[in-house]
mmCIF file of C-alpha atoms in Angstrom:
data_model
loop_
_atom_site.group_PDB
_atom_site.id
_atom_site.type_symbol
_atom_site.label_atom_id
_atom_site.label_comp_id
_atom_site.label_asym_id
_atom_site.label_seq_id
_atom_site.Cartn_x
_atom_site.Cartn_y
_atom_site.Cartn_z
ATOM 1 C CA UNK A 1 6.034 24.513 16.859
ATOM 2 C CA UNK A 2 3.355 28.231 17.098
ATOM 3 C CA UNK A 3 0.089 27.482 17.015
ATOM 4 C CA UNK A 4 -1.259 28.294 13.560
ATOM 5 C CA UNK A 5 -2.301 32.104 13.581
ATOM 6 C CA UNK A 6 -6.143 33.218 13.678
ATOM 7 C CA UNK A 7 -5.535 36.696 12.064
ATOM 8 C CA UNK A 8 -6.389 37.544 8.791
ATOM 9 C CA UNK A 9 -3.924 37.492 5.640
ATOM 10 C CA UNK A 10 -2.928 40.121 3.205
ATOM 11 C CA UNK A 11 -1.116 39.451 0.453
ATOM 12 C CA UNK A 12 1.596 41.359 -1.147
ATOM 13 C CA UNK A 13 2.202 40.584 -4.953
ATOM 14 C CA UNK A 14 5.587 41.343 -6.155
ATOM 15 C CA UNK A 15 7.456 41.803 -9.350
ATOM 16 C CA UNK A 16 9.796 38.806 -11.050
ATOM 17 C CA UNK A 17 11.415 41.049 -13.701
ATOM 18 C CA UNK A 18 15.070 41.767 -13.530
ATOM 19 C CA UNK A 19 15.437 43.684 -16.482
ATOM 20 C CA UNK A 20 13.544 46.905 -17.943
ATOM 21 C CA UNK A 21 12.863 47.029 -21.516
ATOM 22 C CA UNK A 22 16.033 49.022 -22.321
ATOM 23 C CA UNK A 23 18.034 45.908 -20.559
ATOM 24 C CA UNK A 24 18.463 47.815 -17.546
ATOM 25 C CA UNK A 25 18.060 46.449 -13.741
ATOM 26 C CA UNK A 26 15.098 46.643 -12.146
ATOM 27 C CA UNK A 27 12.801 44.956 -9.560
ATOM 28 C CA UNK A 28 10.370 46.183 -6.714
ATOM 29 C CA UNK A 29 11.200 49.037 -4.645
ATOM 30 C CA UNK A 30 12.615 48.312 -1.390
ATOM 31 C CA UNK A 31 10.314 51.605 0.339
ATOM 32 C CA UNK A 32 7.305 50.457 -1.105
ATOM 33 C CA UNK A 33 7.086 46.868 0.033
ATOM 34 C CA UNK A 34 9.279 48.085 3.618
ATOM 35 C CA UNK A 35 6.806 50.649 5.294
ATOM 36 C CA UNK A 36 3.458 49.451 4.316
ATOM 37 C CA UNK A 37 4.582 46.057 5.632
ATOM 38 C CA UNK A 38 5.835 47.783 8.593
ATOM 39 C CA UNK A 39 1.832 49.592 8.948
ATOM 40 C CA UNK A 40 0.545 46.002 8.690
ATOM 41 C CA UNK A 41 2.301 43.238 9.999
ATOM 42 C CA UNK A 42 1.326 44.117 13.833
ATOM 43 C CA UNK A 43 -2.318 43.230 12.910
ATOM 44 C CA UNK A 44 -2.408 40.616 10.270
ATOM 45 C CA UNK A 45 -0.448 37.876 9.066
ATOM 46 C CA UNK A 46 1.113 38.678 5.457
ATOM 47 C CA UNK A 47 2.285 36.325 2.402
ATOM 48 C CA UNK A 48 4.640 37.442 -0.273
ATOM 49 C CA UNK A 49 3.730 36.258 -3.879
ATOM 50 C CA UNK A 50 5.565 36.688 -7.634
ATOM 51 C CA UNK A 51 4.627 35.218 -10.809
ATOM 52 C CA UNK A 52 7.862 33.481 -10.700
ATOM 53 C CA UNK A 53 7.062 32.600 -7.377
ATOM 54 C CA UNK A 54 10.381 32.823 -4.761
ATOM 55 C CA UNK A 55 13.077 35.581 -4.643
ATOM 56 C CA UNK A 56 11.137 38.251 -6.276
ATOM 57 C CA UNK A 57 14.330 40.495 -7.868
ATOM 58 C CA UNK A 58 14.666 43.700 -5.380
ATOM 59 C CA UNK A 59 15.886 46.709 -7.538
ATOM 60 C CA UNK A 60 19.082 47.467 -5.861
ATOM 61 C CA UNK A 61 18.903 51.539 -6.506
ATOM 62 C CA UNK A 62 16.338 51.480 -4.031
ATOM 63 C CA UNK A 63 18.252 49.652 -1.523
ATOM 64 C CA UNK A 64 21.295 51.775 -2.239
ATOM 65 C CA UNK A 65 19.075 54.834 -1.975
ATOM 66 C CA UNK A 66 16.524 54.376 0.323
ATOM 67 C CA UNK A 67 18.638 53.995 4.037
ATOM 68 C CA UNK A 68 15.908 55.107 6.608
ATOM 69 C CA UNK A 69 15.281 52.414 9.401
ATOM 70 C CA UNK A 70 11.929 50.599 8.079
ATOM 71 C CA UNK A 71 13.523 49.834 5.066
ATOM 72 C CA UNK A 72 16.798 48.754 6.492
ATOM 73 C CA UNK A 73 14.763 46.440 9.089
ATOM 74 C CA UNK A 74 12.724 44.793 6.457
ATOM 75 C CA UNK A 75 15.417 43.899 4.396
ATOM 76 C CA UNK A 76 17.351 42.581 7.903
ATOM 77 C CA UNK A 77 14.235 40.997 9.074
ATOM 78 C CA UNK A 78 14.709 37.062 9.545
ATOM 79 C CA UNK A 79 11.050 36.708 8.941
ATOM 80 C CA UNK A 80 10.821 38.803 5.991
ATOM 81 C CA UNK A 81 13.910 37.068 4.218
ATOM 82 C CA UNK A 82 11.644 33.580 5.177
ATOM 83 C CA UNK A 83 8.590 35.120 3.233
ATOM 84 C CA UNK A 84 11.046 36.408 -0.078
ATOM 85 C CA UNK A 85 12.528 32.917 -0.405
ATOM 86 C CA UNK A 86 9.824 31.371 -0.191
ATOM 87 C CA UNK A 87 7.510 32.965 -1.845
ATOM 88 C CA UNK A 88 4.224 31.886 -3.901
ATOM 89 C CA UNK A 89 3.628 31.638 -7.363
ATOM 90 C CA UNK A 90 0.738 34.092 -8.290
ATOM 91 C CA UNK A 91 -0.855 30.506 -9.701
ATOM 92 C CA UNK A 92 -0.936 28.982 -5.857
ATOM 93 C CA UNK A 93 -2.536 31.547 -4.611
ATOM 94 C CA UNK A 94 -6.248 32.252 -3.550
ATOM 95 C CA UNK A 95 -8.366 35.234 -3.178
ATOM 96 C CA UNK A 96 -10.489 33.182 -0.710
ATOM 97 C CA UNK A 97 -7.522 33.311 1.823
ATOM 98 C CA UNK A 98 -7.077 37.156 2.295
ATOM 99 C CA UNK A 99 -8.498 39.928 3.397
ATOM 100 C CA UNK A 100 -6.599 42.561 0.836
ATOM 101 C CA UNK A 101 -4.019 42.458 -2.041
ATOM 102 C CA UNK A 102 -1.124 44.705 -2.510
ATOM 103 C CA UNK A 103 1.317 45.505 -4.930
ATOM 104 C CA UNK A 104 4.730 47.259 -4.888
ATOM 105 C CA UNK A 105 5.786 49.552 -7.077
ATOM 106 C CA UNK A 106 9.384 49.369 -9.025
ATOM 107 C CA UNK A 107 9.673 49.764 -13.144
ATOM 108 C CA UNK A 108 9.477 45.777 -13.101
ATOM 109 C CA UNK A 109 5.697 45.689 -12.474
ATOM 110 C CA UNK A 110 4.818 47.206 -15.422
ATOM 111 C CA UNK A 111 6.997 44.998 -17.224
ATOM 112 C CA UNK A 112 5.703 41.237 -16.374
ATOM 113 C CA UNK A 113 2.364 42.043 -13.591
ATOM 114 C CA UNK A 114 1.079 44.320 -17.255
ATOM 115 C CA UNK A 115 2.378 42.636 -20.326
ATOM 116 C CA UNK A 116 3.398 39.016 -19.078
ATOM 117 C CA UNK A 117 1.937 35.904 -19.943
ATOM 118 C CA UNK A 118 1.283 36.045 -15.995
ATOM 119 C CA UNK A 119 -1.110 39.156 -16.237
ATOM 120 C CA UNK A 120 -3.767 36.626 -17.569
ATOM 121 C CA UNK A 121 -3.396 34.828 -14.207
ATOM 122 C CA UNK A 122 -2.894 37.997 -12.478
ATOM 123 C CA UNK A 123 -6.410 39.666 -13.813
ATOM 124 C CA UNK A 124 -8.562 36.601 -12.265
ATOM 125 C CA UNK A 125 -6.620 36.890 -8.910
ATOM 126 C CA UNK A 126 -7.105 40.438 -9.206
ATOM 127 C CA UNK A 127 -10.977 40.681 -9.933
ATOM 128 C CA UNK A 128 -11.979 38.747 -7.592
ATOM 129 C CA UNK A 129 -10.358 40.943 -4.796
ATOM 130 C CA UNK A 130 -11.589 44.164 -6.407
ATOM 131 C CA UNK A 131 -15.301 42.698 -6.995
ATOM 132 C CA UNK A 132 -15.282 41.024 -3.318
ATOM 133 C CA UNK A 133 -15.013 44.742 -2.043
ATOM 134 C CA UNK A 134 -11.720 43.702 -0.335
ATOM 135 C CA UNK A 135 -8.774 46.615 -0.488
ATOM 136 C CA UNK A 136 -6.959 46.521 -3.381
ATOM 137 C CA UNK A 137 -4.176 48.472 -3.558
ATOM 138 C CA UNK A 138 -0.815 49.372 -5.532
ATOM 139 C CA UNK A 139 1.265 52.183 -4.702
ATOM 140 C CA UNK A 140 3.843 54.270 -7.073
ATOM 141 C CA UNK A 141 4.340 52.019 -10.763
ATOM 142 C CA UNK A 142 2.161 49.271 -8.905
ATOM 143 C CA UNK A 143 -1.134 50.744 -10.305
ATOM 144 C CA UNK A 144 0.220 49.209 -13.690
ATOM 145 C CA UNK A 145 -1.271 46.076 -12.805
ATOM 146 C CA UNK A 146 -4.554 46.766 -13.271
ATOM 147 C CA UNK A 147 -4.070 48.175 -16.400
ATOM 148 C CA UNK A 148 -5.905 45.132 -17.583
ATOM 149 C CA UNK A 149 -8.491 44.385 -15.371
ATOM 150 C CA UNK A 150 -12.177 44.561 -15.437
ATOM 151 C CA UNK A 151 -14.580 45.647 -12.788
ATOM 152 C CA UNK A 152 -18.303 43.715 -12.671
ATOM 153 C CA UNK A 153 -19.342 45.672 -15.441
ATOM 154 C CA UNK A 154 -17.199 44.809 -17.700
ATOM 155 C CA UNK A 155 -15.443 48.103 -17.633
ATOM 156 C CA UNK A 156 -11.820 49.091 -16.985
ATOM 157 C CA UNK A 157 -10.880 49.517 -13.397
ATOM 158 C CA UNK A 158 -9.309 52.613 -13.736
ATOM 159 C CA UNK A 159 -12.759 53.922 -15.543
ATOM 160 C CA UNK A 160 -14.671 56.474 -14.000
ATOM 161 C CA UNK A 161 -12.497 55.844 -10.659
ATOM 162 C CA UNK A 162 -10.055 58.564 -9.511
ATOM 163 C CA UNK A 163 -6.764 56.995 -9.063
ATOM 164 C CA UNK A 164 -2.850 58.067 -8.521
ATOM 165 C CA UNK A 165 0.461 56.626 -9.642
ATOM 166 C CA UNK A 166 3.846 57.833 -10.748
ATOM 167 C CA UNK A 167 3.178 60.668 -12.819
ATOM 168 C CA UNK A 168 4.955 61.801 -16.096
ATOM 169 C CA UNK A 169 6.378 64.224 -14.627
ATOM 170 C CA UNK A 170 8.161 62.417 -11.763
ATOM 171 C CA UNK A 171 9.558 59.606 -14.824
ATOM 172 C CA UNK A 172 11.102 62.225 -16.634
ATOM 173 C CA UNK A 173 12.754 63.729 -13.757
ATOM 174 C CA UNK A 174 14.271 60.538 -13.180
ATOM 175 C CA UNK A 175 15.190 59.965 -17.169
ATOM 176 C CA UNK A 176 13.415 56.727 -17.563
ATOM 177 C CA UNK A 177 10.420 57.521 -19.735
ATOM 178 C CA UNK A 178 12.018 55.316 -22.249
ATOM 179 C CA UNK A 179 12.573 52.018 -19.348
ATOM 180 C CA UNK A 180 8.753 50.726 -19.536
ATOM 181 C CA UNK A 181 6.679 50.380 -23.015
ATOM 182 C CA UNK A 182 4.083 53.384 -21.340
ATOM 183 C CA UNK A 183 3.461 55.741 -18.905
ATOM 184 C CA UNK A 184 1.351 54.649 -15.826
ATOM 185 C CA UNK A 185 -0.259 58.489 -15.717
ATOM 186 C CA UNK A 186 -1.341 58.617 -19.865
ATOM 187 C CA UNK A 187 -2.495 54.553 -19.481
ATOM 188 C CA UNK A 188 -4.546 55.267 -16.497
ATOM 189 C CA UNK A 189 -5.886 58.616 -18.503
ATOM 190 C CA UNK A 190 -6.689 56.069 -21.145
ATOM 191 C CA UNK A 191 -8.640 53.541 -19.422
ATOM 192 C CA UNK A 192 -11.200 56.555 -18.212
ATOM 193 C CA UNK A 193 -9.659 57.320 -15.393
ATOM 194 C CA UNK A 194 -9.184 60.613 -13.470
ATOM 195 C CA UNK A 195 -5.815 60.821 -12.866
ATOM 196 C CA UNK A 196 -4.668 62.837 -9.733
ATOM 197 C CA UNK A 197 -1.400 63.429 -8.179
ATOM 198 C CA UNK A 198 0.619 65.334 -5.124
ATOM 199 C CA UNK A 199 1.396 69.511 -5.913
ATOM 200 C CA UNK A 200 4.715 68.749 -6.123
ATOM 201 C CA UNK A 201 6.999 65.919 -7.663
ATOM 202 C CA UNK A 202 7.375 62.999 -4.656
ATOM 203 C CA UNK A 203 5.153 64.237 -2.121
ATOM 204 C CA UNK A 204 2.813 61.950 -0.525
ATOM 205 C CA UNK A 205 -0.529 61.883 -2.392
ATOM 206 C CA UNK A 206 -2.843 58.524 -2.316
ATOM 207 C CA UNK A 207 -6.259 58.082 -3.680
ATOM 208 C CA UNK A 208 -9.026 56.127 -2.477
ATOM 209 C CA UNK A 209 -11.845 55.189 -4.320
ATOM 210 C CA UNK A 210 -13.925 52.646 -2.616
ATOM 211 C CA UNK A 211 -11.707 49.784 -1.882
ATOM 212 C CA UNK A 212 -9.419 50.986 -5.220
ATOM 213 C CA UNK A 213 -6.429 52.340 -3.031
ATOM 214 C CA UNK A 214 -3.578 54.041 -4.941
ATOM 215 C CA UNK A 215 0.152 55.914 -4.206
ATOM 216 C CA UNK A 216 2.037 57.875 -5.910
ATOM 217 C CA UNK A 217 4.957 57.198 -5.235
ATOM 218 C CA UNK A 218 7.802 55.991 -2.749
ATOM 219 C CA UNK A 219 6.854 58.916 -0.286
ATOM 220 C CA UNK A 220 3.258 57.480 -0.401
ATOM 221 C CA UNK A 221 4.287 53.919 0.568
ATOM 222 C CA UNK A 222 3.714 54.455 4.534
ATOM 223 C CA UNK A 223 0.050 56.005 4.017
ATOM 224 C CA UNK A 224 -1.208 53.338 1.670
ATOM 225 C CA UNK A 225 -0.520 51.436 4.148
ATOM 226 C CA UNK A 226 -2.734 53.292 6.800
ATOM 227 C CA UNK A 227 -5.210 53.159 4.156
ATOM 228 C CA UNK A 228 -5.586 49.871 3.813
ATOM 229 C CA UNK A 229 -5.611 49.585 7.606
ATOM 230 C CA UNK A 230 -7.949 51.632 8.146
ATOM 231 C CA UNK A 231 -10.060 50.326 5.179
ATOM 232 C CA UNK A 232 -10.154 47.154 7.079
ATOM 233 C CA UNK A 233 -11.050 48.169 10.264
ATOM 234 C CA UNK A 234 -13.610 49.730 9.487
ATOM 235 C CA UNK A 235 -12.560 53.614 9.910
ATOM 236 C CA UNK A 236 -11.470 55.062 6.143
#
């Protein structure tokens, strides 16, 4: 049997919806879970969590679409596959035990992290990462998740804080403005955020604002995951 590891934990919360709200498939997105992990894993130990706790639902466009090696290897990985099947329950779980939180992306986070009877669980895991000062990211429709949650002054989290996620634009292109009951860009808008995105539909963009980390989208997956490297060593 290892020796039980000294390194620090991050954990990465993941959609349990299987449908969207037309009835359609959905899940997490293979990309955005795949390279940040990939950024990570050498330096800290990770745990997978869902509201519905193990085998969060994978949206299989992704895996169909999204071929390069990183996500190819994470869905091959042995240790990976260990983590998915056995993941937590978002009610097991403790702040207290990790270092950062992060959420994939995927229409299904907007359907149960957002609306859910879970997103009442979800919002005091989440505040307490967010108020520690601990990273707490989301990258692509992942930023939904907050769409709830308060910072220490009572305030919206998006409020006053300049933050990214999949824009209008970039749902429309792909003809699914009608798949989730709003649009990450106009709910973050709403909230009192400033909303800011990449020149161009899919190109990388993140935004960090203090430990708030936010993507874009799928191309931004790899550099939140710098980001929240960085942020917790000490150099971003």
């Amino acid at each position: 049997m290892s020796a039980p590891s000294n390194r620090q934990k991050i954990l990465f919360i993941f959609t349990s919806a299987t449908k969207d709200v037309l009835g359609q498939p959905t899940g997490w997105f293979l990309p955005e879970a795949a390279h940040p992990y990939c950024v990570l894993a050498p330096h800290y130990d990770i745990d997978f969590a869902a509201p519905a706790g193990p085998n969060p639902p994978v949206d299989q466009y992704s895996v169909q679409t999204f071929t390069d090696d990183e996500s190819v290897k994470f869905l091959k990985d042995d240790v990976v596959k260990n983590k998915l099947a056995n993941a937590f329950k978002l009610t097991d779980v403790k702040e207290a035990d990790y270092a950062a939180v992060f959420y994939p992306g995927g229409h299904g986070p907007v359907i149960d992290l957002a609306t859910d009877p879970a997103s009442i669980k979800l919002s005091s895991d989440v505040k307490p990462f967010f108020q520690a000062g601990k990273p707490t990211a989301a990258v692509c429709h992942g930023p939904a998740v907050f769409a709830n949650v308060l910072d220490s002054n009572n305030l919206p989290i998006f409020k006053n804080r300049t933050v990214t996620g999949f824009s209008n634009e970039e749902e429309e292109l792909i003809g699914k403005t009608k798949n989730v009951p709003w649009l990450l860009e106009d709910k973050i808008l709403e909230k009192g955020g400033t909303y800011v995105k990449a020149s161009e539909p899919w190109a990388e963009k993140i935004a960090v604002d203090g430990n708030l980390i936010t993507g874009q989208n799928p191309g931004s997956a790899k550099a939140i995951g710098v980001a929240i490297l960085k942020q917790l060593q000490g150099t971003l």
